[in-house]
Amino acid sequence: MDVREMLAVAVAEARQGLVEGGIPIGAALFGPDGDLLGRGHNRRVQDGDASTHAETAAFRAAGRRPGYRGTTMVTTLSPCWYCSGLVRQFGISHVVIGEARTFHGGHDWLAEHGVRITLLDDPECVAMMTDFIAARPELWFEDIGQEG
Amino acid sequence: MDVREMLAVAVAEARQGLVEGGIPIGAALFGPDGDLLGRGHNRRVQDGDASTHAETAAFRAAGRRPGYRGTTMVTTLSPCWYCSGLVRQFGISHVVIGEARTFHGGHDWLAEHGVRITLLDDPECVAMMTDFIAARPELWFEDIGQEG
């Protein structure tokens, strides 16, 4: 499975989040052989859960595992510090990012610490977040802990 | 409420986790006036949930909030990178740590980024984790993503 196919899974999750009235960020975790381990999307609105960013949702859906060596986390948006910390702590090897134009999280820090980063700069991901931030700025700022 | 009283809440959560057969790490989030916003403990074993470290459990229990300025996260153990990222991303102002002898996470990094850190070096917290790691090393290493 190539990185574009992986991203398509995360994009489908983001779209589902939008349909549900939520924040359109999706993610998926793939194993070393490209097998899908878990997928999910931001659930702040749907579950009233501030802790479930897309990457955490995908990580949780993958269940308990002895380790994450060789795994790939794909996300529609540059991972925030929380989700970047997840990647570093659990030793996820590779992060595929849809875009980092609308939000620049911790992926440079991850690269400094040996995580492989693939930034796709995908126009659909950029458009989805640009539209969302314009429509619901207060929700977006809440999701990244930026007080007005 | 002083930091020792705050720590007592996190220790009670950790003990509850141990009673449930889980990993004995607890946390709580307090507001600027010392009001308890949320509390919780690691739920890897109980829920088969790799994503719910104690700090995430407390953060989730606090519900959706517009911001975290002036809040204090108290945790029985030095926060891992994932939980340190949570603190940094959401702008939690102060982290009170029971102990950092059995595990040294990201609290120095948080201090560098302006988070106030109070390290209590509490003997009960040290004993609880020392005993747990000796009894269930494989579970502990799984929880911090350290492959054997």
Coordinates of C-alpha atoms in Angstrom, one line a residue:
Chain A
M1 CA 0.0 0.0 0.0
D2 CA 1.5 3.3 -1.0
V3 CA 1.2 6.5 1.0
R4 CA -1.6 8.0 -1.1
E5 CA -3.7 4.9 -0.5
M6 CA -3.0 5.2 3.2
L7 CA -3.9 8.9 3.1
A8 CA -7.2 8.0 1.4
V9 CA -8.2 6.0 4.5
A10 CA -7.5 9.0 6.8
V11 CA -9.4 11.4 4.4
A12 CA -12.4 9.1 4.5
E13 CA -12.3 9.3 8.3
A14 CA -12.1 13.1 8.2
R15 CA -15.0 13.3 5.9
Q16 CA -17.0 11.0 8.2
G17 CA -16.2 13.3 11.1
L18 CA -17.5 16.3 9.1
V19 CA -20.7 14.4 8.3
E20 CA -21.2 13.8 12.0
G21 CA -20.8 17.5 12.7
G22 CA -17.3 17.1 14.1
I23 CA -13.8 18.4 13.3
P24 CA -12.7 16.9 10.0
I25 CA -9.4 15.3 10.9
G26 CA -8.8 11.6 10.3
A27 CA -6.0 9.2 10.9
A28 CA -5.1 5.5 10.5
L29 CA -2.3 3.3 11.8
F30 CA -0.8 0.7 9.5
G31 CA 1.5 -2.2 10.3
P32 CA 4.9 -2.9 8.8
D33 CA 3.3 -4.9 6.0
G34 CA 0.7 -2.2 5.2
D35 CA -2.1 -3.9 7.1
L36 CA -4.6 -1.6 8.6
L37 CA -4.3 -1.7 12.4
G38 CA -6.8 1.0 13.4
R39 CA -8.5 4.0 12.0
G40 CA -10.5 6.9 13.5
H41 CA -11.3 10.6 13.5
N42 CA -11.5 13.5 15.9
R43 CA -14.4 13.0 18.4
R44 CA -14.5 16.2 20.4
V45 CA -18.0 17.1 19.2
Q46 CA -19.4 13.7 18.8
D47 CA -18.4 12.3 22.2
G48 CA -17.7 15.6 24.1
D49 CA -14.2 14.1 24.3
A50 CA -11.4 16.6 24.3
S51 CA -8.8 13.9 24.4
T52 CA -9.7 12.1 21.2
H53 CA -7.8 13.6 18.4
A54 CA -7.7 11.6 15.2
E55 CA -4.3 10.0 15.9
T56 CA -5.4 8.9 19.3
A57 CA -8.6 7.5 17.9
A58 CA -6.6 5.4 15.4
F59 CA -4.1 4.3 18.0
R60 CA -6.9 3.3 20.4
A61 CA -8.7 1.4 17.6
A62 CA -5.5 -0.6 17.0
G63 CA -5.8 -2.1 20.5
R64 CA -3.0 -3.2 22.8
R65 CA 0.2 -4.1 21.1
P66 CA 3.7 -5.1 22.4
G67 CA 5.3 -2.5 20.2
Y68 CA 5.0 -0.2 17.2
R69 CA 8.3 -0.7 15.4
G70 CA 7.7 -0.4 11.6
T71 CA 4.2 1.1 11.9
T72 CA 3.0 4.1 10.0
M73 CA 0.6 6.7 11.3
V74 CA -1.2 8.6 8.5
T75 CA -3.1 11.7 9.4
T76 CA -4.8 14.4 7.3
L77 CA -3.2 17.2 9.3
S78 CA 0.2 17.8 10.9
P79 CA 0.1 16.2 14.4
C80 CA -0.2 18.5 17.4
W81 CA 2.2 18.2 20.3
Y82 CA -0.2 15.7 22.0
C83 CA -0.3 13.4 18.9
S84 CA 3.4 14.0 18.2
G85 CA 4.1 12.9 21.8
L86 CA 2.1 9.7 21.1
V87 CA 4.2 8.9 18.1
R88 CA 7.5 9.5 19.9
Q89 CA 6.5 7.6 23.1
F90 CA 5.3 4.5 21.3
G91 CA 8.1 4.5 18.7
I92 CA 5.8 4.7 15.6
S93 CA 8.4 4.7 12.8
H94 CA 6.8 6.8 10.1
V95 CA 4.2 9.6 9.9
V96 CA 2.4 10.4 6.7
I97 CA 0.8 13.9 6.8
G98 CA -1.9 15.1 4.5
E99 CA -1.0 18.8 5.0
A100 CA 0.8 21.2 7.3
R101 CA -0.4 24.5 5.8
T102 CA -3.4 25.2 8.1
F103 CA -1.6 23.9 11.2
H104 CA 2.1 23.1 11.8
G105 CA 2.4 20.8 14.7
G106 CA 5.3 18.7 16.0
H107 CA 6.4 16.9 12.9
D108 CA 9.8 18.7 12.7
W109 CA 10.5 17.6 16.3
L110 CA 9.6 14.0 15.4
A111 CA 12.0 14.1 12.4
E112 CA 14.8 15.3 14.7
H113 CA 14.1 12.3 16.9
G114 CA 14.4 9.8 14.1
V115 CA 10.8 9.5 12.9
R116 CA 10.4 9.3 9.1
I117 CA 8.1 12.1 8.0
T118 CA 6.2 12.2 4.6
L119 CA 4.4 15.4 4.0
L120 CA 2.1 15.1 1.0
D121 CA 0.6 18.7 0.9
D122 CA -2.6 17.2 -0.4
P123 CA -5.0 19.9 -1.8
E124 CA -8.2 18.1 -0.6
C125 CA -6.8 18.0 3.0
V126 CA -5.9 21.7 2.8
A127 CA -9.3 22.6 1.4
M128 CA -11.2 20.6 4.1
M129 CA -9.4 22.3 7.0
T130 CA -9.4 25.8 5.4
D131 CA -13.1 25.6 5.0
F132 CA -13.7 24.2 8.4
I133 CA -11.5 26.8 10.2
A134 CA -13.4 29.6 8.3
A135 CA -16.7 28.1 9.3
R136 CA -16.1 27.1 12.9
P137 CA -13.0 29.0 14.2
E138 CA -14.1 28.7 17.9
L139 CA -14.3 24.9 17.6
W140 CA -10.9 24.7 15.9
F141 CA -9.2 26.9 18.5
E142 CA -10.8 24.8 21.3
D143 CA -9.4 21.7 19.7
I144 CA -5.8 22.9 19.8
G145 CA -6.1 24.7 23.2
Q146 CA -5.8 28.2 21.8
E147 CA -7.8 30.5 24.0
G148 CA -9.3 33.6 22.4
Chain B
M1 CA -5.7 23.1 48.0
D2 CA -1.9 22.4 48.3
V3 CA 0.1 20.2 46.0
R4 CA 0.1 17.3 48.6
E5 CA -3.7 17.3 48.7
M6 CA -3.8 17.3 44.9
L7 CA -1.3 14.4 44.8
A8 CA -3.5 12.5 47.2
V9 CA -6.3 12.5 44.6
A10 CA -3.9 11.1 42.0
V11 CA -2.6 8.5 44.4
A12 CA -6.2 7.4 45.2
E13 CA -6.7 6.9 41.4
A14 CA -3.5 4.9 41.1
R15 CA -4.6 2.6 44.0
Q16 CA -8.0 2.1 42.4
G17 CA -6.2 1.1 39.1
L18 CA -4.2 -1.4 41.0
V19 CA -7.3 -2.9 42.7
E20 CA -8.8 -3.3 39.2
G21 CA -5.7 -5.2 38.0
G22 CA -4.4 -2.3 36.1
I23 CA -1.3 -0.2 35.9
P24 CA -1.1 2.0 39.1
I25 CA -0.8 5.5 37.7
G26 CA -3.3 8.1 38.5
A27 CA -3.9 11.8 37.7
A28 CA -6.2 14.7 38.2
L29 CA -6.7 18.1 36.6
F30 CA -7.5 21.1 38.8
G31 CA -8.7 24.5 37.9
P32 CA -7.1 27.8 38.7
D33 CA -9.0 28.0 42.0
G34 CA -8.1 24.5 43.0
D35 CA -11.4 23.0 41.9
L36 CA -11.2 19.4 40.7
L37 CA -12.0 19.3 37.0
G38 CA -11.4 15.7 36.3
R39 CA -9.6 12.6 37.6
G40 CA -8.7 9.2 36.3
H41 CA -6.2 6.4 36.0
N42 CA -4.5 4.3 33.4
R43 CA -7.0 2.0 31.7
R44 CA -4.8 -0.2 29.4
V45 CA -5.8 -3.4 31.1
Q46 CA -9.3 -2.5 32.2
D47 CA -10.5 -1.3 28.8
G48 CA -7.9 -2.8 26.5
D49 CA -7.2 0.8 25.7
A50 CA -3.6 1.7 24.9
S51 CA -4.4 5.4 24.6
T52 CA -5.7 6.0 28.1
H53 CA -2.8 7.0 30.3
A54 CA -3.7 8.5 33.6
E55 CA -3.3 12.1 32.4
T56 CA -5.4 11.5 29.3
A57 CA -8.1 9.9 31.5
A58 CA -8.1 13.0 33.8
F59 CA -8.1 15.4 30.9
R60 CA -11.0 13.5 29.2
A61 CA -13.0 13.5 32.5
A62 CA -12.7 17.3 32.6
G63 CA -14.8 17.5 29.5
R64 CA -14.6 20.1 26.8
R65 CA -13.1 23.4 27.9
P66 CA -12.3 26.7 26.0
G67 CA -8.8 26.7 27.5
Y68 CA -6.5 25.4 30.3
R69 CA -4.7 28.6 31.4
G70 CA -4.0 28.3 35.1
T71 CA -4.9 24.6 35.4
T72 CA -2.7 22.1 37.2
M73 CA -2.2 18.5 36.2
V74 CA -1.2 16.3 39.0
T75 CA 0.1 12.8 38.2
T76 CA 1.7 10.1 40.3
L77 CA 4.5 9.5 37.7
S78 CA 6.5 11.7 35.4
P79 CA 4.5 12.2 32.3
C80 CA 5.6 10.3 29.2
W81 CA 6.0 12.1 25.9
Y82 CA 2.4 11.5 25.0
C83 CA 1.1 13.0 28.2
S84 CA 3.8 15.8 28.1
G85 CA 2.6 16.6 24.6
L86 CA -1.0 16.9 26.0
V87 CA 0.2 19.4 28.6
R88 CA 2.1 21.5 26.1
Q89 CA -0.6 21.5 23.4
F90 CA -3.4 22.5 25.7
G91 CA -1.4 25.0 27.7
I92 CA -1.8 23.4 31.1
S93 CA 0.2 25.8 33.3
H94 CA 1.5 23.6 36.1
V95 CA 2.4 19.9 36.5
V96 CA 2.7 18.3 39.9
I97 CA 4.6 15.0 39.7
G98 CA 4.6 12.3 42.4
E99 CA 7.9 10.8 41.4
A100 CA 10.3 10.6 38.5
R101 CA 12.7 7.9 39.8
T102 CA 11.1 4.8 38.2
F103 CA 10.4 6.7 34.9
H104 CA 11.7 10.0 33.6
G105 CA 9.4 11.4 30.9
G106 CA 9.1 14.8 29.3
H107 CA 8.9 17.1 32.3
D108 CA 12.2 18.8 31.7
W109 CA 11.0 19.6 28.1
L110 CA 7.9 21.0 29.6
A111 CA 9.9 23.2 32.0
E112 CA 11.9 24.5 29.0
H113 CA 8.7 25.5 27.4
G114 CA 7.4 27.5 30.3
V115 CA 5.3 24.9 32.2
R116 CA 5.8 25.1 36.0
I117 CA 6.9 21.7 37.3
T118 CA 6.7 20.6 40.9
L119 CA 8.4 17.2 41.6
L120 CA 7.5 15.8 45.0
D121 CA 9.5 12.7 45.1
D122 CA 6.8 11.0 47.1
P123 CA 7.9 7.7 48.7
E124 CA 4.5 6.0 48.3
C125 CA 4.5 6.8 44.6
V126 CA 8.0 5.4 44.2
A127 CA 7.1 2.2 46.1
M128 CA 3.9 1.7 44.1
M129 CA 5.6 1.8 40.8
T130 CA 8.8 0.0 41.9
D131 CA 6.6 -2.9 43.2
F132 CA 4.5 -2.9 40.0
I133 CA 7.4 -2.9 37.6
A134 CA 9.0 -5.8 39.5
A135 CA 5.8 -7.7 39.5
R136 CA 4.6 -7.0 35.9
P137 CA 7.5 -5.8 33.8
E138 CA 6.0 -6.9 30.5
L139 CA 2.9 -4.8 31.2
W140 CA 4.9 -1.8 32.2
F141 CA 7.1 -1.9 29.0
E142 CA 4.0 -2.3 26.9
D143 CA 2.5 0.8 28.5
I144 CA 5.5 2.9 27.5
G145 CA 6.0 1.3 24.1
Q146 CA 9.4 -0.3 25.0
E147 CA 9.7 -3.5 23.0
G148 CA 11.6 -6.4 24.6

